[in-house]
Coordinates of C-alpha atoms in Angstrom, one line a residue:
M17 CA 11.5 -20.7 22.7
Q18 CA 15.6 -20.1 22.8
M19 CA 17.0 -17.7 20.5
H20 CA 20.1 -19.0 18.4
T21 CA 22.0 -16.6 17.2
K22 CA 25.3 -14.7 18.0
K23 CA 23.7 -11.2 18.8
S24 CA 21.9 -10.7 22.1
V25 CA 18.4 -9.1 21.4
I26 CA 16.0 -9.2 24.5
P27 CA 18.4 -9.2 27.2
C28 CA 19.6 -5.7 26.2
A29 CA 16.2 -4.3 25.9
V30 CA 15.5 -5.6 29.3
V31 CA 18.0 -3.4 30.3
L32 CA 17.2 -0.7 28.7
L33 CA 13.0 -0.9 30.2
S34 CA 14.1 -1.5 33.3
A35 CA 16.2 1.7 34.0
T36 CA 14.1 5.2 35.7
L37 CA 15.4 8.1 36.1
S38 CA 12.7 11.4 36.8
A39 CA 12.7 14.4 34.1
P40 CA 11.0 17.5 34.4
A41 CA 9.6 17.5 31.1
S42 CA 8.5 16.3 27.6
A43 CA 10.8 15.9 24.7
E44 CA 9.0 16.3 21.5
F45 CA 9.8 17.5 17.8
T46 CA 7.2 19.5 15.9
P47 CA 8.6 20.5 12.5
G48 CA 7.8 24.0 12.1
S49 CA 5.4 25.6 8.8
F50 CA 4.9 28.9 6.7
M51 CA 2.1 30.4 5.4
T52 CA 1.0 31.0 1.6
K53 CA -0.5 34.1 0.4
D54 CA -3.4 31.5 -0.9
G55 CA -3.6 30.7 3.4
A56 CA -1.7 27.3 2.7
E57 CA 0.0 25.6 5.5
I58 CA 3.4 24.2 4.3
T59 CA 5.5 22.0 6.3
P60 CA 9.2 21.1 4.6
V61 CA 11.3 18.4 6.5
L62 CA 14.8 16.7 5.5
Q63 CA 15.9 13.6 7.1
T64 CA 19.4 12.5 6.4
G65 CA 21.0 9.4 7.7
L66 CA 23.7 7.0 8.2
S67 CA 23.4 3.1 9.1
V68 CA 25.5 0.0 9.4
N69 CA 23.6 -3.2 8.1
D70 CA 25.7 -6.5 9.0
N71 CA 23.4 -8.8 6.8
I72 CA 22.5 -6.7 3.8
F73 CA 20.5 -10.0 1.9
N74 CA 19.5 -11.7 5.1
T75 CA 21.1 -14.7 4.6
P76 CA 21.6 -17.5 7.5
T77 CA 25.3 -17.7 6.8
D78 CA 28.0 -15.9 4.5
E79 CA 26.8 -12.4 5.8
E80 CA 27.6 -9.3 4.2
S81 CA 27.8 -6.0 5.8
R82 CA 27.2 -2.2 4.1
V83 CA 27.2 1.1 4.6
I84 CA 23.7 2.8 3.8
W85 CA 23.5 6.4 3.3
T86 CA 19.2 8.1 3.3
I87 CA 18.3 11.1 2.2
S88 CA 14.6 11.7 2.3
P89 CA 12.9 15.4 1.7
G90 CA 9.4 15.9 2.2
V91 CA 6.8 18.8 2.0
A92 CA 3.4 18.9 3.4
A93 CA 0.8 21.3 2.6
V94 CA -2.3 22.1 4.4
I95 CA -5.7 24.6 3.7
D96 CA -8.1 24.8 6.3
D97 CA -11.6 26.4 5.1
G98 CA -13.8 26.6 8.7
P99 CA -14.6 23.2 9.6
D100 CA -12.9 21.8 6.1
S101 CA -9.6 20.9 5.4
Y102 CA -7.5 19.8 2.2
K103 CA -4.1 18.2 2.6
L104 CA -1.2 17.1 0.3
N105 CA 2.2 15.5 1.3
V106 CA 4.9 14.3 -1.3
G107 CA 8.1 12.8 -0.3
T108 CA 11.0 10.6 -2.0
S109 CA 13.7 8.4 -0.1
S110 CA 16.8 7.5 -0.9
S111 CA 19.3 4.8 -0.1
L112 CA 22.4 4.4 -1.3
Y113 CA 25.4 1.9 -0.8
N114 CA 28.6 1.8 -0.3
K115 CA 29.7 -1.2 -2.7
D116 CA 26.5 -2.2 -4.9
S117 CA 24.9 0.7 -6.9
V118 CA 22.7 -2.1 -8.3
D119 CA 20.8 -1.8 -4.3
N120 CA 20.7 2.2 -4.8
F121 CA 17.2 3.1 -5.0
T122 CA 14.8 6.2 -4.3
Q123 CA 11.5 5.8 -3.5
V124 CA 8.6 8.7 -4.2
N125 CA 5.3 8.6 -1.9
V126 CA 2.1 11.1 -2.8
G127 CA -0.9 11.6 -0.2
A128 CA -3.6 13.8 -0.4
G129 CA -6.7 13.9 1.5
V130 CA -10.3 16.1 1.9
H131 CA -12.3 16.3 5.0
K132 CA -15.5 17.7 4.7
E133 CA -18.4 19.1 7.2
L134 CA -21.8 19.3 5.9
T135 CA -23.2 19.5 9.4
S136 CA -21.5 18.7 12.6
R137 CA -23.6 15.1 12.7
H138 CA -22.8 14.5 8.8
V139 CA -18.7 14.2 8.1
F140 CA -17.0 13.0 5.0
D141 CA -13.4 12.4 4.9
I142 CA -11.7 11.2 1.6
N143 CA -7.6 9.6 1.7
G144 CA -5.4 8.5 -1.0
T145 CA -1.9 7.4 -1.7
A146 CA 0.5 6.5 -4.5
D147 CA 3.9 5.2 -3.9
W148 CA 6.5 4.0 -5.7
L149 CA 8.3 1.4 -4.1
Y150 CA 11.1 -1.3 -4.2
E151 CA 11.9 -4.5 -2.6
P152 CA 15.5 -4.8 -1.3
R153 CA 17.6 -8.0 -1.8
G154 CA 16.5 -10.6 0.6
T155 CA 12.9 -9.1 1.1
G156 CA 9.5 -9.5 -0.3
L157 CA 9.9 -12.1 -3.4
T158 CA 13.3 -12.7 -2.9
Q159 CA 13.0 -13.5 0.3
G160 CA 15.9 -16.4 0.9
L161 CA 17.5 -15.5 -2.3
G162 CA 19.4 -11.9 -1.7
D163 CA 22.7 -13.2 -2.3
I164 CA 21.2 -14.8 -6.0
V165 CA 19.3 -12.2 -7.6
D166 CA 21.2 -9.1 -9.0
E167 CA 18.1 -6.7 -9.6
L168 CA 15.7 -4.8 -6.9
I169 CA 11.8 -5.8 -7.5
K170 CA 10.0 -2.6 -7.6
Y171 CA 6.2 -2.2 -7.6
Q172 CA 3.7 0.4 -7.4
Q173 CA 0.7 0.8 -5.1
Q174 CA -2.0 2.9 -5.0
D175 CA -4.6 3.3 -1.8
I176 CA -7.9 5.4 -1.7
T177 CA -10.6 5.4 1.3
G178 CA -13.9 6.8 2.2
T179 CA -15.4 7.7 5.4
Y180 CA -19.2 9.1 6.0
K181 CA -19.7 9.3 10.0
F182 CA -23.3 9.9 10.6
G183 CA -23.4 11.8 14.7
S184 CA -20.7 13.4 16.3
Q185 CA -18.1 11.5 19.0
T186 CA -19.6 12.9 21.8
S187 CA -23.2 11.9 21.0
K188 CA -25.2 8.9 22.1
A189 CA -24.6 6.7 18.9
Q190 CA -22.3 7.3 15.8
L191 CA -22.4 5.3 12.5
E192 CA -19.5 5.2 10.5
L193 CA -19.5 3.9 6.9
V194 CA -16.0 2.9 5.1
S195 CA -15.0 1.9 1.6
G196 CA -12.0 1.6 -0.2
F197 CA -9.6 0.5 -3.1
Y198 CA -5.9 -0.9 -2.9
S199 CA -3.8 -1.8 -5.8
K200 CA -0.3 -3.4 -5.9
K201 CA 1.1 -4.2 -9.4
Y202 CA 4.9 -5.4 -9.9
Q203 CA 6.7 -3.7 -12.5
N204 CA 10.1 -6.0 -13.3
F205 CA 10.4 -10.1 -12.9
R206 CA 7.3 -10.5 -14.3
A207 CA 7.5 -14.2 -15.3
S208 CA 7.0 -14.7 -11.4
S209 CA 6.0 -11.3 -10.2
Q210 CA 2.8 -11.2 -12.1
F211 CA 1.0 -13.6 -10.1
R212 CA 1.2 -11.4 -7.4
D213 CA -0.3 -8.6 -8.5
Y214 CA -3.7 -8.1 -7.1
D215 CA -6.5 -5.4 -6.2
K216 CA -8.8 -5.4 -2.9
T217 CA -12.1 -3.8 -2.4
L218 CA -13.0 -2.6 1.2
I219 CA -16.5 -2.0 2.6
G220 CA -17.4 -1.4 6.1
A221 CA -19.5 -0.4 9.0
T222 CA -18.8 0.6 12.7
G223 CA -21.6 1.2 15.0
Y224 CA -20.6 3.3 18.5
Y225 CA -22.4 3.6 21.8
N226 CA -21.1 6.1 24.0
T227 CA -21.5 5.4 27.8
Q228 CA -20.4 9.0 28.6
A229 CA -18.0 7.7 30.9
A230 CA -14.6 8.2 28.7
T231 CA -15.4 5.2 26.8
R232 CA -17.5 3.8 24.0
M233 CA -18.5 0.4 23.0
F234 CA -18.5 -0.4 19.0
V235 CA -19.3 -3.3 16.6
E236 CA -16.8 -3.4 13.2
V237 CA -18.1 -5.2 10.4
T238 CA -15.7 -5.1 7.6
R239 CA -15.1 -7.3 4.2
N240 CA -12.3 -7.4 2.2
D241 CA -12.4 -8.6 -1.3
Y242 CA -9.1 -10.0 -3.0
R243 CA -8.8 -10.5 -6.7
Y244 CA -5.4 -11.5 -8.5
D245 CA -4.9 -10.4 -11.6
V246 CA -3.5 -13.7 -12.9
L247 CA -4.1 -17.1 -12.4
E248 CA -0.9 -19.2 -11.8
S249 CA 0.2 -22.3 -13.9
S250 CA -1.5 -24.8 -11.2
G251 CA -4.8 -23.6 -11.8
V252 CA -5.5 -22.8 -8.6
S253 CA -6.5 -19.3 -7.6
R254 CA -6.2 -17.1 -5.0
N255 CA -8.6 -15.1 -4.6
S256 CA -10.5 -14.5 -1.8
D257 CA -13.0 -13.1 0.2
D258 CA -12.4 -11.9 4.0
I259 CA -15.2 -10.9 6.8
K260 CA -14.3 -10.0 10.1
V261 CA -17.0 -9.0 12.7
L262 CA -15.3 -7.4 15.6
F263 CA -16.8 -6.4 19.1
G264 CA -14.2 -3.6 21.2
M265 CA -14.6 -0.5 23.3
E266 CA -12.0 2.2 23.5
W267 CA -11.4 4.1 26.3
E268 CA -9.6 7.3 27.6
A269 CA -10.8 6.6 31.1
T270 CA -8.0 8.0 33.2
S271 CA -5.0 10.3 32.9
L272 CA -3.0 7.2 33.0
T273 CA -4.5 4.9 30.3
S274 CA -6.4 5.0 26.7
G275 CA -6.5 2.3 24.0
T276 CA -8.7 0.4 21.8
F277 CA -9.3 -3.4 22.1
K278 CA -11.4 -5.6 19.4
L279 CA -12.2 -9.3 19.3
G280 CA -14.5 -11.2 17.2
Y281 CA -14.6 -13.6 14.3
Q282 CA -12.9 -13.7 11.0
N283 CA -13.6 -15.9 7.8
K284 CA -11.6 -15.8 4.8
D285 CA -13.2 -17.9 2.1
F286 CA -11.4 -18.9 -0.9
D287 CA -13.2 -19.1 -4.4
D288 CA -10.9 -22.1 -5.5
K289 CA -11.9 -25.2 -2.7
Q290 CA -8.6 -26.5 -3.1
R291 CA -7.2 -23.7 -0.7
D292 CA -7.8 -24.1 2.8
S293 CA -10.2 -21.5 4.3
F294 CA -10.0 -19.8 7.8
S295 CA -13.0 -19.4 10.6
G296 CA -11.6 -18.5 13.7
L297 CA -10.7 -15.9 16.5
S298 CA -9.2 -12.3 15.2
W299 CA -8.1 -9.8 17.4
E300 CA -6.9 -6.3 17.3
A301 CA -6.0 -3.9 20.6
G302 CA -3.8 -1.2 21.2
V303 CA -3.4 0.4 25.0
T304 CA -1.1 3.5 26.0
W305 CA 0.0 3.5 29.5
Q306 CA 1.5 6.7 31.2
P307 CA 2.8 6.4 34.8
L308 CA 4.4 9.7 34.4
T309 CA 3.8 12.6 32.6
Y310 CA 7.6 12.1 30.7
S311 CA 7.0 8.4 30.6
T312 CA 5.0 6.3 28.1
F313 CA 4.2 2.7 27.2
D314 CA 2.5 1.1 24.6
F315 CA 1.3 -2.3 24.2
T316 CA -0.1 -3.7 20.6
T317 CA -1.2 -7.2 19.9
S318 CA -3.1 -8.6 16.8
R319 CA -4.5 -11.9 15.2
A320 CA -5.6 -12.1 11.9
A321 CA -5.2 -15.0 8.6
T322 CA -3.4 -12.9 6.3
D323 CA -2.5 -13.4 2.3
P324 CA 1.2 -15.1 2.3
L325 CA 3.5 -13.3 -0.6
L326 CA 4.8 -16.1 -1.7
E327 CA 3.6 -19.8 -1.2
G328 CA 0.9 -21.1 1.0
D329 CA -2.9 -20.8 1.2
Y330 CA -2.7 -18.1 4.1
I331 CA -1.0 -17.3 6.9
K332 CA -2.2 -17.6 11.0
E333 CA -0.3 -14.5 12.0
S334 CA -0.2 -13.7 15.5
T335 CA 1.4 -10.0 16.8
Y336 CA 2.8 -8.5 20.2
G337 CA 4.8 -5.5 20.8
V338 CA 5.6 -2.8 23.7
K339 CA 7.6 0.1 23.4
W340 CA 8.7 2.3 25.7
K341 CA 9.6 5.9 25.9
H342 CA 11.3 8.6 28.2
D343 CA 11.9 11.9 28.4
W344 CA 15.0 12.5 30.4
S345 CA 14.6 16.3 29.9
D346 CA 13.4 18.7 27.5
Y347 CA 15.8 18.1 24.6
L348 CA 16.8 14.4 25.4
A349 CA 14.5 10.9 25.2
S350 CA 15.0 7.4 24.9
V351 CA 13.0 4.8 22.8
A352 CA 13.1 1.3 23.7
S353 CA 10.4 -1.5 21.8
V354 CA 10.5 -5.3 21.3
S355 CA 8.0 -7.7 19.2
Y356 CA 7.4 -11.1 18.2
I357 CA 5.7 -12.3 15.4
D358 CA 4.5 -15.9 15.0
E359 CA 3.4 -17.1 11.5
Q360 CA 2.1 -20.4 10.5
Y361 CA 1.4 -21.5 7.1
T362 CA -1.6 -23.0 5.7
G363 CA -1.1 -25.7 2.7
D364 CA 1.0 -28.4 1.7
I365 CA 4.4 -26.2 2.9
G366 CA 4.1 -26.6 6.7
R367 CA 6.1 -23.4 7.0
K368 CA 6.1 -21.8 10.5
D369 CA 8.3 -18.3 11.5
E370 CA 8.8 -16.6 14.5
T371 CA 10.6 -13.3 14.3
K372 CA 11.7 -11.4 17.6
S373 CA 13.0 -8.0 17.2
A374 CA 14.4 -5.0 19.6
R375 CA 15.0 -1.5 19.0
L376 CA 16.6 0.8 21.1
G377 CA 17.6 4.9 20.0
L378 CA 18.0 7.8 21.8
N379 CA 16.6 11.2 20.3
Y380 CA 18.3 14.8 20.8
Q381 CA 16.4 18.0 20.3
A382 CA 19.7 20.0 19.2
N383 CA 17.6 23.0 18.7
N384 CA 14.0 24.3 17.7
F385 CA 14.8 22.9 14.0
G386 CA 16.6 19.7 14.5
L387 CA 16.6 16.7 16.0
I388 CA 19.6 13.7 16.3
S389 CA 18.3 10.3 16.5
T390 CA 20.5 7.1 16.7
Y391 CA 19.4 3.8 16.9
V392 CA 19.9 0.1 16.9
D393 CA 18.0 -2.4 15.6
F394 CA 18.0 -6.0 16.3
I395 CA 16.0 -9.2 14.4
D396 CA 16.2 -12.5 14.8
K397 CA 14.2 -14.9 12.3
N398 CA 13.5 -18.8 12.7
S399 CA 12.0 -20.9 10.5
N400 CA 11.4 -24.5 9.8
Q401 CA 12.9 -24.0 6.6
P402 CA 16.5 -22.9 6.5
L403 CA 17.1 -20.6 4.3
I404 CA 14.5 -18.2 5.6
E405 CA 16.2 -17.9 8.4
F406 CA 18.8 -14.8 9.5
D407 CA 19.6 -12.4 12.0
R408 CA 20.8 -8.7 11.7
V409 CA 22.0 -5.8 13.5
I410 CA 21.5 -2.6 12.0
V411 CA 23.2 0.6 13.4
G412 CA 22.0 4.1 12.4
V413 CA 22.0 7.6 13.3
N414 CA 19.5 10.4 11.5
F415 CA 19.3 13.8 11.2
T416 CA 15.8 15.9 10.7
F417 CA 15.9 19.2 9.7
A418 CA 12.5 21.6 9.8
L419 CA 11.7 25.0 10.0
K420 CA 11.7 26.4 13.7
A421 CA 8.6 25.8 15.1
N422 CA 6.4 28.7 16.1

């Protein structure tokens, strides 16, 4: 497979990935916190940044560049009550463009969680999030139309998940039950976006067997039911039931490697028989390899049938990625990553997309309460639909400020 763009993505990443140099320690940034009289641990963080995007609308030709300023304040609060804990996270993220005010936006994210241990063998976790978000022009519902639309698409999403664990992680066997609800609702462009509002319910169970050798085997069964609010004018429903049965293992057998791998069967069945259903192989894997205390490699891959946002019945999506983090000193670390996504759309459209991306970054801990991060992002998207293709480079720097860590 050959990249057709003028930007060289993979060679740059390979050069950086092949570099080696010894270093004495690990460069990690941990925000500091303070305790209130009521026993809450408060952790405030402020991130600001500046970036240059050379193809702001993700168009195949006539690219337009923008300078983008970002500011993202956030605060986390945690209360520990013995083995139980309660947490709350609130944050916003604002992006300001140098030319078009229509592209400016501020997103809001709220999250909360409760961890409750009735005994060491009966544990409950409840986590929820609520987000008010925007799709930049040229992404999401305006993919391939970024230079035509004159307004950002905004939407809300809520997600809540509850988990019950019977048995401890070190016991011979453990059972984990999970249920959840997710909702996504668009707020504008309702003539078309109303057909993409949906709810998703989740139920699942995972049974673990501990080999007592730093490895656990497991069987995971999950069911996600997708229900769309409005039927499209074609009269063909997008509702589906998605069932996965995965067999896997998780391990930390040596000081060098740890990870999780699961492989099994997925069945995505649509209510409307005019749509093609999926039945086949699915997998998820993530492995961390640490050959040196100051150098870490993360490998990820997955394959599943997913819901398309715009067209088709489902997407058979395969992903592959590798990330390398190297600490050159107590204060300096580099990050390099590459990824590849293959998307095959089913239905009458015959669409096929391939996306290659890479990141080169350098993090410098300026002091105990400040971090400077520089990065270059490359992305090259190929498709058999010409309007979808684009390539893009983003160069940026972020400044993170927090309280001094203890």
